[in-house]
Amino acid sequence: MLFKSKAPEKDKNAAAKTAEVTERMAPQQHSVVEQAAATPPVPKAGTSSCIGSGMSIVGNIECNGLAQVFGRIEGELRTSDLLISDGAQVEGSIIAHDVTVCGRVKGTIRAVRVRLQNGGLVEGEVA
């Protein structure tokens, strides 16, 4: 299955408001796939783990808290919250509570909530 963000630039505020309402209405035990045009939240310094844009990792990664991916990962990624930035690539399975995709994912995403931002692409299963 292929998911690609198609939110037009003009409707950034409307898409963000729709995503906010969807978040409030969605039950916590089910997966929710959202499409939003707003930029992802930026965490405070020192509160996240990062895979830099010049990094490429092959293997399994487990992270407590927020993980940000700017580079490339091939393998399984487990974390509570995940941000896959624009230009980042993940090939493999993702297990998280909350996932925001601005880059590319090829594989399975198992999460309570998945946000697909402008330019984000998911090729695989979202459960």
GROMACS .gro file of C-alpha atoms in nm:
model
  127
    1MET     CA    1   0.000   0.000   0.000
    2LEU     CA    2   0.134   0.348  -0.083
    3PHE     CA    3   0.042   0.662   0.111
    4LYS     CA    4   0.155   1.003  -0.009
    5SER     CA    5   0.075   1.344   0.128
    6LYS     CA    6  -0.118   1.561  -0.118
    7ALA     CA    7  -0.226   1.855   0.102
    8PRO     CA    8  -0.214   2.175  -0.108
    9GLU     CA    9  -0.003   2.464   0.017
   10LYS     CA   10  -0.305   2.701   0.033
   11ASP     CA   11  -0.488   2.486   0.285
   12LYS     CA   12  -0.216   2.459   0.551
   13ASN     CA   13  -0.434   2.606   0.828
   14ALA     CA   14  -0.740   2.402   0.732
   15ALA     CA   15  -0.538   2.079   0.718
   16ALA     CA   16  -0.379   2.152   1.055
   17LYS     CA   17  -0.719   2.222   1.216
   18THR     CA   18  -0.865   1.904   1.065
   19ALA     CA   19  -0.573   1.701   1.197
   20GLU     CA   20  -0.617   1.856   1.543
   21VAL     CA   21  -0.989   1.768   1.553
   22THR     CA   22  -0.913   1.417   1.425
   23GLU     CA   23  -0.656   1.368   1.702
   24ARG     CA   24  -0.906   1.465   1.971
   25MET     CA   25  -1.178   1.239   1.832
   26ALA     CA   26  -0.962   0.930   1.763
   27PRO     CA   27  -0.972   0.651   2.023
   28GLN     CA   28  -0.630   0.576   2.175
   29GLN     CA   29  -0.641   0.200   2.113
   30HIS     CA   30  -0.675   0.225   1.731
   31SER     CA   31  -0.432   0.344   1.469
   32VAL     CA   32  -0.504   0.676   1.306
   33VAL     CA   33  -0.342   0.791   0.982
   34GLU     CA   34  -0.350   1.167   0.943
   35GLN     CA   35  -0.250   1.399   0.663
   36ALA     CA   36  -0.132   1.740   0.771
   37ALA     CA   37   0.042   2.029   0.599
   38ALA     CA   38   0.171   2.195   0.916
   39THR     CA   39   0.535   2.157   1.014
   40PRO     CA   40   0.607   1.891   1.278
   41PRO     CA   41   0.664   1.999   1.637
   42VAL     CA   42   1.023   2.075   1.734
   43PRO     CA   43   1.121   1.927   2.072
   44LYS     CA   44   1.329   2.110   2.331
   45ALA     CA   45   1.703   2.059   2.319
   46GLY     CA   46   1.827   1.749   2.499
   47THR     CA   47   1.491   1.570   2.499
   48SER     CA   48   1.536   1.356   2.188
   49SER     CA   49   1.774   1.117   2.016
   50CYS     CA   50   1.881   1.198   1.659
   51ILE     CA   51   2.013   1.010   1.358
   52GLY     CA   52   2.191   1.287   1.165
   53SER     CA   53   2.155   1.357   0.794
   54GLY     CA   54   2.503   1.221   0.727
   55MET     CA   55   2.437   0.894   0.913
   56SER     CA   56   2.332   0.556   0.777
   57ILE     CA   57   2.252   0.273   1.019
   58VAL     CA   58   2.192  -0.093   0.938
   59GLY     CA   59   2.049  -0.280   1.236
   60ASN     CA   60   1.786  -0.259   1.506
   61ILE     CA   61   1.739   0.056   1.713
   62GLU     CA   62   1.554   0.092   2.043
   63CYS     CA   63   1.504   0.437   2.190
   64ASN     CA   64   1.331   0.565   2.504
   65GLY     CA   65   1.145   0.888   2.430
   66LEU     CA   66   1.144   1.088   2.107
   67ALA     CA   67   1.364   0.982   1.817
   68GLN     CA   68   1.434   1.203   1.516
   69VAL     CA   69   1.565   1.058   1.192
   70PHE     CA   70   1.739   1.288   0.945
   71GLY     CA   71   1.954   1.017   0.781
   72ARG     CA   72   1.891   0.658   0.670
   73ILE     CA   73   1.796   0.350   0.873
   74GLU     CA   74   1.767  -0.007   0.749
   75GLY     CA   75   1.622  -0.234   1.018
   76GLU     CA   76   1.370  -0.227   1.303
   77LEU     CA   77   1.310   0.095   1.495
   78ARG     CA   78   1.131   0.092   1.834
   79THR     CA   79   1.053   0.418   2.015
   80SER     CA   80   0.767   0.597   2.186
   81ASP     CA   81   0.759   0.898   1.949
   82LEU     CA   82   0.925   0.920   1.608
   83LEU     CA   83   0.986   1.202   1.361
   84ILE     CA   84   1.113   1.103   1.017
   85SER     CA   85   1.231   1.433   0.873
   86ASP     CA   86   1.221   1.555   0.514
   87GLY     CA   87   1.494   1.373   0.321
   88ALA     CA   88   1.521   1.089   0.576
   89GLN     CA   89   1.465   0.725   0.480
   90VAL     CA   90   1.362   0.425   0.689
   91GLU     CA   91   1.350   0.078   0.536
   92GLY     CA   92   1.216  -0.183   0.775
   93SER     CA   93   0.960  -0.199   1.054
   94ILE     CA   94   0.867   0.083   1.291
   95ILE     CA   95   0.701   0.022   1.627
   96ALA     CA   96   0.604   0.339   1.811
   97HIS     CA   97   0.320   0.519   1.983
   98ASP     CA   98   0.324   0.833   1.765
   99VAL     CA   99   0.492   0.859   1.421
  100THR     CA  100   0.528   1.168   1.201
  101VAL     CA  101   0.650   1.104   0.846
  102CYS     CA  102   0.797   1.390   0.643
  103GLY     CA  103   1.049   1.168   0.461
  104ARG     CA  104   1.020   0.816   0.319
  105VAL     CA  105   0.929   0.485   0.485
  106LYS     CA  106   0.940   0.149   0.312
  107GLY     CA  107   0.806  -0.120   0.544
  108THR     CA  108   0.555  -0.168   0.823
  109ILE     CA  109   0.449   0.100   1.071
  110ARG     CA  110   0.274  -0.021   1.387
  111ALA     CA  111   0.158   0.281   1.586
  112VAL     CA  112  -0.138   0.434   1.767
  113ARG     CA  113  -0.110   0.751   1.558
  114VAL     CA  114   0.062   0.815   1.224
  115ARG     CA  115   0.089   1.163   1.073
  116LEU     CA  116   0.181   1.202   0.707
  117GLN     CA  117   0.320   1.549   0.637
  118ASN     CA  118   0.358   1.726   0.300
  119GLY     CA  119   0.614   1.533   0.096
  120GLY     CA  120   0.594   1.229   0.326
  121LEU     CA  121   0.573   0.886   0.163
  122VAL     CA  122   0.490   0.545   0.313
  123GLU     CA  123   0.524   0.235   0.101
  124GLY     CA  124   0.397  -0.058   0.305
  125GLU     CA  125   0.152  -0.141   0.581
  126VAL     CA  126   0.027   0.097   0.850
  127ALA     CA  127  -0.135  -0.083   1.142
   0.00000   0.00000   0.00000
